[in-house]
Each structure stands twice: as structure tokens, then as C-alpha cells.
Short mmCIF file of C-alpha atoms in Angstrom, two decimals:
data_model
loop_
_atom_site.label_atom_id
_atom_site.label_comp_id
_atom_site.label_asym_id
_atom_site.label_seq_id
_atom_site.Cartn_x
_atom_site.Cartn_y
_atom_site.Cartn_z
CA UNK A 1 158.53 136.33 94.84
CA UNK A 2 159.29 139.95 93.55
CA UNK A 3 161.72 142.58 95.19
CA UNK A 4 165.13 143.97 95.44
CA UNK A 5 167.84 141.53 96.30
CA UNK A 6 169.60 141.58 99.62
CA UNK A 7 172.55 139.46 99.19
CA UNK A 8 174.21 137.28 101.50
CA UNK A 9 177.38 135.08 101.32
CA UNK A 10 177.44 132.11 103.55
CA UNK A 11 180.42 131.01 105.41
CA UNK A 12 179.11 128.31 107.78
CA UNK A 13 177.00 130.35 110.39
CA UNK A 14 173.44 131.99 109.98
CA UNK A 15 174.48 135.08 111.53
CA UNK A 16 175.09 136.72 108.04
CA UNK A 17 171.51 136.10 107.25
CA UNK A 18 170.23 137.81 110.32
CA UNK A 19 172.52 140.71 109.53
CA UNK A 20 171.19 140.80 105.93
CA UNK A 21 167.55 140.50 107.20
CA UNK A 22 168.27 143.11 109.51
CA UNK A 23 169.15 145.51 107.09
CA UNK A 24 166.50 144.70 104.59
CA UNK A 25 163.69 146.57 103.63
CA UNK A 26 160.16 144.75 103.56
CA UNK A 27 159.57 143.34 100.13
CA UNK A 28 163.19 142.59 99.57
CA UNK A 29 164.38 139.01 98.60
CA UNK A 30 167.24 137.26 100.65
CA UNK A 31 169.81 136.17 98.00
CA UNK A 32 172.01 133.69 99.61
CA UNK A 33 175.49 132.55 98.02
CA UNK A 34 176.32 129.24 99.46
CA UNK A 35 178.51 128.39 96.18
CA UNK A 36 176.26 125.95 95.05
CA UNK A 37 177.37 123.34 97.75
CA UNK A 38 175.59 120.25 97.58
CA UNK A 39 177.12 118.96 101.00
CA UNK A 40 175.07 121.02 103.31
CA UNK A 41 171.90 123.00 103.76
CA UNK A 42 172.38 126.59 104.70
CA UNK A 43 168.84 127.79 105.30
CA UNK A 44 166.15 126.14 107.33
CA UNK A 45 162.92 126.89 109.14
CA UNK A 46 164.43 129.34 111.50
CA UNK A 47 166.05 131.83 109.01
CA UNK A 48 162.87 131.52 106.61
CA UNK A 49 160.40 132.31 109.65
CA UNK A 50 162.81 135.29 110.49
CA UNK A 51 162.74 136.50 106.74
CA UNK A 52 158.87 136.18 106.74
CA UNK A 53 158.44 137.70 110.15
CA UNK A 54 160.65 140.82 108.42
CA UNK A 55 158.54 141.00 105.41
CA UNK A 56 160.81 139.96 102.95
CA UNK A 57 158.91 138.39 99.71
CA UNK A 58 161.36 135.29 99.31
CA UNK A 59 164.63 133.67 99.53
CA UNK A 60 166.86 132.44 96.77
CA UNK A 61 169.62 130.26 97.74
CA UNK A 62 172.47 128.98 95.67
CA UNK A 63 172.91 125.79 97.45
CA UNK A 64 170.36 123.72 99.38
CA UNK A 65 167.63 124.35 102.14
CA UNK A 66 166.51 121.84 104.69
CA UNK A 67 163.13 121.50 106.78
CA UNK A 68 161.02 121.41 103.64
CA UNK A 69 157.87 120.46 105.55
CA UNK A 70 158.26 123.52 107.88
CA UNK A 71 158.88 126.02 105.03
CA UNK A 72 155.81 124.90 103.27
CA UNK A 73 154.05 125.85 106.74
CA UNK A 74 155.76 129.16 106.64
CA UNK A 75 154.60 129.74 103.25
CA UNK A 76 157.36 132.34 102.18
CA UNK A 77 158.55 131.44 98.54
CA UNK A 78 162.16 129.60 99.10
CA UNK A 79 164.24 128.68 95.54
CA UNK A 80 167.10 126.44 96.10
CA UNK A 81 169.10 123.80 94.04
CA UNK A 82 167.31 121.34 96.25
CA UNK A 83 167.10 119.61 100.01
CA UNK A 84 169.37 118.10 102.26
CA UNK A 85 168.82 117.47 106.02
CA UNK A 86 172.50 118.32 106.95
CA UNK A 87 173.34 121.72 107.99
CA UNK A 88 176.76 123.10 107.87
CA UNK A 89 179.64 121.60 109.77
CA UNK A 90 182.20 124.17 108.80
CA UNK A 91 183.03 127.64 109.73
CA UNK A 92 185.04 129.59 107.29
CA UNK A 93 186.53 132.98 107.48
CA UNK A 94 183.76 135.71 106.64
CA UNK A 95 184.63 137.87 103.82
CA UNK A 96 184.04 141.63 104.88
CA UNK A 97 181.82 142.08 101.60
CA UNK A 98 179.78 139.11 102.42
CA UNK A 99 176.59 141.51 102.61
CA UNK A 100 177.49 143.35 99.21
CA UNK A 101 177.06 140.77 96.70
CA UNK A 102 176.08 137.08 96.10
CA UNK A 103 176.46 134.80 93.39
CA UNK A 104 173.72 132.58 92.11
CA UNK A 105 175.14 130.28 89.63
CA UNK A 106 177.07 132.38 87.04
CA UNK A 107 175.32 135.73 88.08
CA UNK A 108 176.73 138.08 90.64
CA UNK A 109 173.76 139.97 92.46
CA UNK A 110 173.74 143.13 94.38
CA UNK A 111 171.17 145.39 95.92
CA UNK A 112 171.21 147.26 92.50
CA UNK A 113 169.39 143.97 91.13
CA UNK A 114 165.77 143.03 91.13
CA UNK A 115 164.45 139.65 91.99
CA UNK A 116 161.47 137.81 90.08
CA UNK A 117 160.64 134.35 90.88
CA UNK A 118 157.70 131.77 90.02
CA UNK A 119 157.21 128.55 89.24
CA UNK A 120 159.34 128.90 86.32
CA UNK A 121 162.44 129.99 87.90
CA UNK A 122 164.17 133.16 88.91
CA UNK A 123 165.30 136.16 86.93
CA UNK A 124 167.54 139.01 87.97
CA UNK A 125 167.07 142.24 86.57
CA UNK A 126 169.12 145.49 86.94
CA UNK A 127 167.04 147.88 88.89
CA UNK A 128 167.42 150.50 86.46
CA UNK A 129 165.81 148.35 83.74
CA UNK A 130 162.99 147.00 85.74
CA UNK A 131 160.23 149.20 84.49
CA UNK A 132 161.21 148.53 80.84
CA UNK A 133 161.21 144.80 81.36
CA UNK A 134 157.98 144.94 83.15
CA UNK A 135 156.46 146.56 80.49
CA UNK A 136 157.59 144.02 77.58
CA UNK A 137 156.50 141.41 80.18
CA UNK A 138 153.12 142.78 80.63
CA UNK A 139 152.70 143.07 76.65
CA UNK A 140 153.92 139.34 76.34
CA UNK A 141 151.77 138.08 78.76
CA UNK A 142 148.63 140.02 77.53
CA UNK A 143 149.39 138.73 74.01
CA UNK A 144 149.73 135.09 75.06
CA UNK A 145 146.54 135.17 77.23
CA UNK A 146 144.75 136.64 74.25
CA UNK A 147 145.94 133.92 71.96
CA UNK A 148 144.91 131.32 74.42
CA UNK A 149 141.61 132.59 74.69
CA UNK A 150 141.33 132.54 71.03
CA UNK A 151 142.31 128.94 70.97
CA UNK A 152 139.73 128.00 73.25
CA UNK A 153 137.07 129.23 71.16
CA UNK A 154 138.74 127.26 67.91
CA UNK A 155 141.36 129.76 66.64
CA UNK A 156 144.43 127.54 66.29
CA UNK A 157 147.77 129.06 67.21
CA UNK A 158 148.99 127.97 63.56
CA UNK A 159 146.05 130.25 62.37
CA UNK A 160 146.91 133.17 64.74
CA UNK A 161 150.45 132.97 63.88
CA UNK A 162 149.76 132.99 60.01
CA UNK A 163 152.04 129.89 59.81
CA UNK A 164 151.19 129.32 56.19
CA UNK A 165 152.23 132.93 55.61
CA UNK A 166 155.54 132.57 57.52
CA UNK A 167 156.30 129.30 55.58
CA UNK A 168 155.98 131.13 52.20
CA UNK A 169 158.22 134.20 53.60
CA UNK A 170 160.80 131.59 54.47
CA UNK A 171 160.85 130.00 51.36
CA UNK A 172 161.34 133.39 49.46
CA UNK A 173 163.97 134.23 51.78
CA UNK A 174 165.33 131.49 54.12
CA UNK A 175 167.15 134.45 56.34
CA UNK A 176 163.43 135.01 57.50
CA UNK A 177 162.93 133.86 61.09
CA UNK A 178 159.61 132.94 62.74
CA UNK A 179 160.57 135.69 65.40
CA UNK A 180 160.70 138.28 63.07
CA UNK A 181 157.58 137.31 61.61
CA UNK A 182 155.61 137.24 64.66
CA UNK A 183 156.66 140.62 65.63
CA UNK A 184 155.51 141.92 62.42
CA UNK A 185 151.93 140.34 63.15
CA UNK A 186 151.97 141.40 66.99
CA UNK A 187 152.24 137.71 68.30
CA UNK A 188 155.38 137.88 70.26
CA UNK A 189 155.34 134.45 71.92
CA UNK A 190 158.91 133.99 71.39
CA UNK A 191 160.32 136.99 73.24
#
């Protein structure tokens, strides 16, 4: 999933999610703050289907989801801390700023953030740095794909990374790091 963050803090009722979805632009990511709770699932199939129908690109939950089988059918990316069949039983007072920011672990997320999620996890990037990060990521991806292609043809990663050269440089100067060496030869696999 890729898109601008659309934050929503959960206080026990799904109305905050419906409001966030109503305000969202297509392609945004619903970022749900349920304070990492492990005793309730706050998003299920109906909210996910609503987000999908509103053309959001995904949902990130700092907490749990439910209705896993139905979510697979809906096919909207949903990232959470896990699944639990029990929905919220509480109804806490809603903070007036519930649609302005959301926490996800230690990260405070606002509409000024961009969300990227794949099989390896989720990243938050300030919108004003998104182009810069995308360019660096593209370079790293292309470098690694080329390295893998060469490996399939028999050229080991050790050879491509000039490992023997690095070890000699490190012996001459123990402050030399592998990352510095890789940067000097254009092999940024550790960026």
C-alpha cells in the first residue's frame, strides 16, 4: 500500500473511522490508533469494505483486526498487530483531535506523512521528503536486482562486493566500514 496518511484515533466506536474515510481522498491510507491494545479488535470487514469502496489504498492499525477471512476476500491491504475475534466493549470519550493524528508504536502520524507498506512492514515518510526517499529507494532496488541477476549467472555477491579488497582495507584502517566500501563501489545493499 502506498498513500498519504489519513489518521483516526479509536475510542470504542467505528464512527471515527467512517468520518476519516468520508474525509479521505482516493489512495490515502487509513492509519488507526488503537494504542496497541491486545484486548479488542477495532477494525473488521465492514470498515475495510467501506475503505475499499472509497478507494483507499490500505489500512494500518496500531492494534488488532478481526474478520480475517473476509479481509482476504476484500483484498485491501490491512496491516495490524494481529487478529482477535472480540470487538470493543468500551466507549471512551472522544478526543476532539481524533482525526488529526494517530500513533503507530512510537510514531506520531499526520496527514503530512506518506505511508508505504509491503510484505516486510510499514514505513512513514514526511511528505516533503517522499520524492527524495523514492529516488534513493529506486536506486537501491535497481542495484540489488542487478546484483541478483549477476549472482544467477554465477558472479557471487562476495565477488561483486569486492570482499577481499574490503578486508584488506579494513586491516589497513580498522575504522573502514563495509557500508563505506560498498558506497565507494556503488553496491549500496546496506542503505
